[in-house]
């Protein structure tokens, strides 16, 4: 099963500590700066980021993830002597059809949800499409968003979920912990400053959704596809002044909306759509044994599978 894939590599505490420190260092530093920086200075920082050209801001925000995912893969491969396949899935190969289906599903749900909202009340939404900036933004996002979402998924739903799971020997604890930490590491996003800590519910809820997908499907493919589709649509479809990334999206919120109302809509949206998404995936992939897969115990194999390290990435 997925969490047990960690037994295929070396899990000495110092190896795990090094990989965790290197991988999470940028998040921890960002979180500390967010906590200690005065509110006025934090606001100035957000405003200076908004003054950057959108395409440049996208590159500055996303480019570091290309190095981070490379570092994570190298550490897992060299330090833990594990294949990247074992970090991704319990299947014999990565199922790219699952990635594609999940990406398509979140795209449909997002576009339909936006269309309903737009036709119900478009007073706060304005047409923002500019062909050349939009094309540049699409190119940059297709190049760098896979690095960003890949790093977050391989870190939280992959490495940390597996390592925590084999330590505590159950499935529910790593699911909850990685989801909460995933939310905390997004606390410095401008959305949280604009809408308050209630916005953390969106990130933690999304982390739970992605974690449930991973455990029920015994692999990260569905989480990878969902996360990529969600972030691409967030960049391409609509932007707002309080967004973490300022993009040349097709639409822009005018800034007249009430932050509390926006937060309520976000939380209500995930409370409705996320269970529906899970039901669709459960039906398609015939998920069974929910209690065991989400809360069951982890047992160390008597003979670790694939004990001989293979350089197969």
Short mmCIF file of C-alpha atoms in Angstrom, two decimals:
data_model
loop_
_atom_site.label_atom_id
_atom_site.label_comp_id
_atom_site.label_asym_id
_atom_site.label_seq_id
_atom_site.Cartn_x
_atom_site.Cartn_y
_atom_site.Cartn_z
CA UNK A 1 0.00 0.00 0.00
CA UNK A 2 1.00 3.63 -0.39
CA UNK A 3 2.37 4.53 3.06
CA UNK A 4 4.22 1.21 3.29
CA UNK A 5 6.23 2.22 0.22
CA UNK A 6 8.52 4.09 2.64
CA UNK A 7 9.86 0.73 3.83
CA UNK A 8 11.51 0.32 0.43
CA UNK A 9 14.16 2.86 1.43
CA UNK A 10 16.38 3.83 4.36
CA UNK A 11 14.49 5.67 7.11
CA UNK A 12 17.12 6.47 9.74
CA UNK A 13 16.03 9.50 11.77
CA UNK A 14 18.92 11.64 10.55
CA UNK A 15 18.08 10.95 6.90
CA UNK A 16 14.46 11.95 7.48
CA UNK A 17 15.56 15.02 9.44
CA UNK A 18 17.87 16.23 6.66
CA UNK A 19 15.31 15.73 3.91
CA UNK A 20 12.55 17.38 5.96
CA UNK A 21 14.73 20.36 6.91
CA UNK A 22 15.91 21.00 3.36
CA UNK A 23 12.42 20.56 1.88
CA UNK A 24 10.44 22.57 4.42
CA UNK A 25 13.06 25.24 5.16
CA UNK A 26 11.59 27.83 2.79
CA UNK A 27 8.10 27.30 4.21
CA UNK A 28 9.29 27.55 7.82
CA UNK A 29 11.28 30.71 7.08
CA UNK A 30 8.29 32.23 5.31
CA UNK A 31 6.03 31.35 8.25
CA UNK A 32 8.45 32.85 10.81
CA UNK A 33 8.79 36.07 8.80
CA UNK A 34 5.00 36.27 8.58
CA UNK A 35 4.67 35.91 12.37
CA UNK A 36 7.33 38.43 13.37
CA UNK A 37 6.90 41.06 10.65
CA UNK A 38 4.79 44.08 11.70
CA UNK A 39 1.44 44.31 9.96
CA UNK A 40 2.34 47.58 8.25
CA UNK A 41 5.55 46.16 6.83
CA UNK A 42 3.75 43.01 5.72
CA UNK A 43 1.20 45.12 3.89
CA UNK A 44 4.00 47.07 2.20
CA UNK A 45 5.58 43.80 1.09
CA UNK A 46 2.31 42.62 -0.45
CA UNK A 47 1.87 45.96 -2.21
CA UNK A 48 5.43 45.88 -3.62
CA UNK A 49 4.79 42.40 -4.99
CA UNK A 50 1.65 43.67 -6.72
CA UNK A 51 3.66 46.40 -8.42
CA UNK A 52 5.75 43.78 -10.25
CA UNK A 53 4.72 42.94 -13.81
CA UNK A 54 2.40 39.95 -13.51
CA UNK A 55 4.53 37.59 -15.60
CA UNK A 56 7.67 38.50 -13.67
CA UNK A 57 5.86 38.05 -10.37
CA UNK A 58 4.69 34.62 -11.50
CA UNK A 59 8.26 33.59 -12.32
CA UNK A 60 9.66 34.98 -9.06
CA UNK A 61 7.03 33.12 -7.02
CA UNK A 62 7.16 29.80 -8.85
CA UNK A 63 10.77 29.38 -10.03
CA UNK A 64 12.13 28.36 -6.57
CA UNK A 65 9.87 25.29 -6.64
CA UNK A 66 11.81 23.91 -9.62
CA UNK A 67 14.92 23.77 -7.43
CA UNK A 68 13.00 22.50 -4.39
CA UNK A 69 11.40 19.56 -6.16
CA UNK A 70 14.77 18.69 -7.68
CA UNK A 71 16.37 18.75 -4.23
CA UNK A 72 13.58 16.59 -2.76
CA UNK A 73 13.93 14.00 -5.52
CA UNK A 74 17.72 13.90 -5.14
CA UNK A 75 17.50 13.44 -1.38
CA UNK A 76 14.93 10.66 -1.66
CA UNK A 77 16.93 8.98 -4.43
CA UNK A 78 20.44 9.33 -2.98
CA UNK A 79 19.95 9.65 0.79
CA UNK A 80 16.98 7.32 1.26
CA UNK A 81 17.90 5.08 -1.67
CA UNK A 82 14.33 4.99 -2.93
CA UNK A 83 12.85 5.29 -6.38
CA UNK A 84 10.62 8.26 -7.15
CA UNK A 85 7.99 5.73 -8.22
CA UNK A 86 7.69 4.50 -4.62
CA UNK A 87 7.18 8.11 -3.51
CA UNK A 88 4.39 8.52 -6.08
CA UNK A 89 2.29 5.37 -6.05
CA UNK A 90 1.97 1.78 -4.93
CA UNK A 91 1.30 0.76 -8.55
CA UNK A 92 3.99 -0.71 -10.78
CA UNK A 93 4.06 2.50 -12.81
CA UNK A 94 2.64 6.01 -12.60
CA UNK A 95 -0.92 6.12 -13.95
CA UNK A 96 -1.00 9.27 -16.10
CA UNK A 97 -4.63 8.60 -17.04
CA UNK A 98 -5.56 9.15 -13.40
CA UNK A 99 -3.70 12.47 -13.41
CA UNK A 100 -5.53 13.51 -16.57
CA UNK A 101 -8.96 12.49 -15.30
CA UNK A 102 -8.53 14.34 -12.00
CA UNK A 103 -7.30 17.45 -13.82
CA UNK A 104 -10.30 17.32 -16.16
CA UNK A 105 -12.71 16.80 -13.26
CA UNK A 106 -11.51 19.82 -11.26
CA UNK A 107 -11.52 21.90 -14.45
CA UNK A 108 -15.16 21.08 -15.14
CA UNK A 109 -16.21 21.67 -11.52
CA UNK A 110 -14.34 25.00 -11.34
CA UNK A 111 -15.61 26.35 -14.66
CA UNK A 112 -19.21 25.32 -13.93
CA UNK A 113 -19.02 26.84 -10.44
CA UNK A 114 -17.60 30.09 -11.80
CA UNK A 115 -20.22 30.24 -14.56
CA UNK A 116 -23.04 29.83 -12.04
CA UNK A 117 -21.56 32.56 -9.85
CA UNK A 118 -20.97 34.86 -12.82
CA UNK A 119 -24.46 34.57 -14.28
CA UNK A 120 -26.01 34.86 -10.84
CA UNK A 121 -24.20 38.11 -10.01
CA UNK A 122 -21.49 39.57 -12.25
CA UNK A 123 -21.40 42.97 -10.56
CA UNK A 124 -18.00 42.34 -8.97
CA UNK A 125 -16.41 40.54 -11.93
CA UNK A 126 -14.88 42.34 -14.90
CA UNK A 127 -13.53 41.06 -18.24
CA UNK A 128 -9.72 41.23 -18.05
CA UNK A 129 -8.58 39.25 -21.10
CA UNK A 130 -5.55 40.56 -23.02
CA UNK A 131 -4.32 38.03 -25.63
CA UNK A 132 -0.55 38.58 -25.48
CA UNK A 133 -0.14 38.83 -21.66
CA UNK A 134 -2.54 35.89 -21.28
CA UNK A 135 -0.51 33.74 -23.70
CA UNK A 136 2.73 34.58 -21.88
CA UNK A 137 1.11 33.75 -18.55
CA UNK A 138 -0.17 30.40 -19.87
CA UNK A 139 3.32 29.48 -21.12
CA UNK A 140 4.96 30.37 -17.79
CA UNK A 141 2.31 28.58 -15.75
CA UNK A 142 2.51 25.39 -17.84
CA UNK A 143 6.26 25.43 -17.32
CA UNK A 144 6.40 26.21 -13.59
CA UNK A 145 3.10 25.20 -11.97
CA UNK A 146 3.91 21.48 -12.33
CA UNK A 147 7.05 22.15 -10.27
CA UNK A 148 5.10 24.03 -7.61
CA UNK A 149 2.24 21.58 -7.19
CA UNK A 150 4.59 18.63 -7.67
CA UNK A 151 6.81 19.80 -4.84
CA UNK A 152 3.88 20.38 -2.48
CA UNK A 153 2.31 17.01 -3.27
CA UNK A 154 5.54 15.03 -3.10
CA UNK A 155 6.44 16.74 0.17
CA UNK A 156 3.08 16.59 2.00
CA UNK A 157 1.14 13.69 0.46
CA UNK A 158 4.31 11.77 -0.45
CA UNK A 159 7.37 12.01 1.76
CA UNK A 160 5.86 13.37 4.99
CA UNK A 161 2.71 11.26 4.90
CA UNK A 162 4.76 8.11 4.35
CA UNK A 163 7.41 8.91 6.95
CA UNK A 164 4.92 9.96 9.63
CA UNK A 165 2.79 6.91 8.83
CA UNK A 166 5.55 4.35 9.41
CA UNK A 167 6.50 6.07 12.69
CA UNK A 168 3.01 6.21 14.25
CA UNK A 169 1.92 2.98 12.48
CA UNK A 170 -1.52 4.26 11.44
CA UNK A 171 -3.11 6.20 8.59
CA UNK A 172 -5.37 8.81 10.20
CA UNK A 173 -2.60 10.67 12.03
CA UNK A 174 -0.43 11.44 8.97
CA UNK A 175 -3.59 12.38 7.04
CA UNK A 176 -4.59 14.95 9.67
CA UNK A 177 -1.09 16.27 10.41
CA UNK A 178 -0.03 16.76 6.80
CA UNK A 179 -3.34 18.50 6.02
CA UNK A 180 -3.01 20.91 8.94
CA UNK A 181 0.67 21.63 8.20
CA UNK A 182 -0.20 22.11 4.52
CA UNK A 183 -2.70 24.77 5.62
CA UNK A 184 -0.28 26.43 8.04
CA UNK A 185 2.39 26.74 5.38
CA UNK A 186 -0.07 28.81 3.30
CA UNK A 187 -0.81 31.19 6.19
CA UNK A 188 1.43 33.91 4.75
CA UNK A 189 -0.63 34.11 1.56
CA UNK A 190 -2.33 37.48 0.98
CA UNK A 191 -5.73 35.75 1.02
CA UNK A 192 -5.28 35.02 4.72
CA UNK A 193 -4.34 38.63 5.46
CA UNK A 194 -7.41 39.82 3.52
CA UNK A 195 -10.00 37.34 4.79
CA UNK A 196 -8.56 36.35 8.16
CA UNK A 197 -7.48 32.99 9.51
CA UNK A 198 -10.80 31.50 8.48
CA UNK A 199 -9.22 31.20 5.04
CA UNK A 200 -6.99 28.51 6.54
CA UNK A 201 -10.05 26.30 6.51
CA UNK A 202 -9.88 26.30 2.72
CA UNK A 203 -6.25 25.17 2.65
CA UNK A 204 -6.66 22.57 5.40
CA UNK A 205 -9.84 21.27 3.76
CA UNK A 206 -8.03 21.01 0.44
CA UNK A 207 -5.18 19.17 2.15
CA UNK A 208 -7.67 16.69 3.62
CA UNK A 209 -9.26 16.16 0.22
CA UNK A 210 -5.90 15.49 -1.44
CA UNK A 211 -4.82 13.24 1.43
CA UNK A 212 -8.03 11.18 1.24
CA UNK A 213 -7.56 10.82 -2.52
CA UNK A 214 -4.03 9.57 -1.97
CA UNK A 215 -4.87 7.04 0.73
CA UNK A 216 -8.03 5.71 -0.91
CA UNK A 217 -6.39 5.38 -4.32
CA UNK A 218 -3.05 4.10 -2.93
CA UNK A 219 -1.15 6.69 -4.95
CA UNK A 220 -0.72 10.41 -5.57
CA UNK A 221 -1.83 10.57 -9.19
CA UNK A 222 -5.32 11.91 -8.49
CA UNK A 223 -3.97 14.48 -6.03
CA UNK A 224 -1.36 15.62 -8.55
CA UNK A 225 -3.97 16.11 -11.26
CA UNK A 226 -6.43 17.88 -8.98
CA UNK A 227 -3.82 20.24 -7.53
CA UNK A 228 -2.44 21.11 -10.97
CA UNK A 229 -5.87 21.74 -12.45
CA UNK A 230 -6.94 23.82 -9.47
CA UNK A 231 -3.87 26.07 -9.61
CA UNK A 232 -3.91 26.48 -13.37
CA UNK A 233 -7.58 27.50 -13.31
CA UNK A 234 -6.91 29.86 -10.40
CA UNK A 235 -4.27 31.59 -12.54
CA UNK A 236 -6.09 31.51 -15.88
CA UNK A 237 -9.73 32.08 -14.98
CA UNK A 238 -9.96 34.84 -12.39
CA UNK A 239 -7.60 36.99 -10.34
CA UNK A 240 -8.06 39.46 -7.50
CA UNK A 241 -6.00 42.04 -5.65
CA UNK A 242 -5.76 39.74 -2.62
CA UNK A 243 -4.65 36.67 -4.60
CA UNK A 244 -1.32 35.07 -3.71
CA UNK A 245 -0.36 35.28 -7.39
CA UNK A 246 -1.29 38.24 -9.56
CA UNK A 247 -1.95 37.00 -13.09
CA UNK A 248 -3.29 38.21 -16.41
CA UNK A 249 -6.39 36.06 -16.01
CA UNK A 250 -9.49 36.24 -18.18
CA UNK A 251 -11.53 37.82 -15.35
CA UNK A 252 -10.76 39.99 -12.35
CA UNK A 253 -12.70 40.58 -9.16
CA UNK A 254 -13.31 44.33 -8.95
CA UNK A 255 -12.26 44.54 -5.30
CA UNK A 256 -15.70 45.65 -4.14
CA UNK A 257 -16.67 42.29 -2.69
CA UNK A 258 -16.86 41.83 1.07
CA UNK A 259 -14.01 39.65 2.38
CA UNK A 260 -16.28 37.85 4.85
CA UNK A 261 -18.79 37.03 2.11
CA UNK A 262 -16.00 35.77 -0.16
CA UNK A 263 -14.67 33.53 2.63
CA UNK A 264 -18.15 32.16 3.31
CA UNK A 265 -18.58 31.36 -0.38
CA UNK A 266 -15.20 29.60 -0.47
CA UNK A 267 -15.92 27.43 2.56
CA UNK A 268 -19.45 26.65 1.41
CA UNK A 269 -18.07 25.76 -2.02
CA UNK A 270 -15.59 23.21 -0.71
CA UNK A 271 -18.17 21.80 1.72
CA UNK A 272 -20.40 21.01 -1.27
CA UNK A 273 -17.98 20.26 -4.10
CA UNK A 274 -15.28 18.27 -2.29
CA UNK A 275 -17.61 15.46 -1.14
CA UNK A 276 -19.09 15.33 -4.65
CA UNK A 277 -15.59 15.03 -6.15
CA UNK A 278 -14.76 12.19 -3.76
CA UNK A 279 -18.00 10.39 -4.64
CA UNK A 280 -17.24 10.67 -8.37
CA UNK A 281 -13.72 9.31 -7.88
CA UNK A 282 -14.95 6.57 -5.55
CA UNK A 283 -17.49 5.47 -8.16
CA UNK A 284 -15.03 5.55 -11.05
CA UNK A 285 -12.18 3.78 -9.27
CA UNK A 286 -14.38 1.52 -7.12
CA UNK A 287 -12.94 2.51 -3.78
CA UNK A 288 -13.78 0.18 -0.91
CA UNK A 289 -12.57 -0.27 2.66
CA UNK A 290 -12.75 3.40 3.59
CA UNK A 291 -12.26 2.85 7.33
CA UNK A 292 -9.22 0.64 6.88
CA UNK A 293 -7.57 2.83 4.27
CA UNK A 294 -8.11 6.08 6.19
CA UNK A 295 -7.68 4.91 9.80
CA UNK A 296 -6.12 1.44 9.64
CA UNK A 297 -2.80 0.36 11.10
CA UNK A 298 0.53 0.25 9.30
CA UNK A 299 2.53 -2.96 9.54
CA UNK A 300 6.17 -3.26 8.64
CA UNK A 301 6.75 -6.06 6.12
CA UNK A 302 8.72 -8.99 7.47
CA UNK A 303 10.89 -8.76 4.37
CA UNK A 304 10.94 -5.22 2.98
CA UNK A 305 9.70 -5.25 -0.63
CA UNK A 306 12.28 -4.48 -3.28
CA UNK A 307 15.01 -4.35 -0.63
CA UNK A 308 17.69 -4.07 -3.29
CA UNK A 309 17.93 -0.47 -4.37
CA UNK A 310 17.26 0.16 -8.00
CA UNK A 311 18.22 3.41 -9.74
CA UNK A 312 14.89 3.38 -11.59
CA UNK A 313 13.38 6.85 -11.22
#
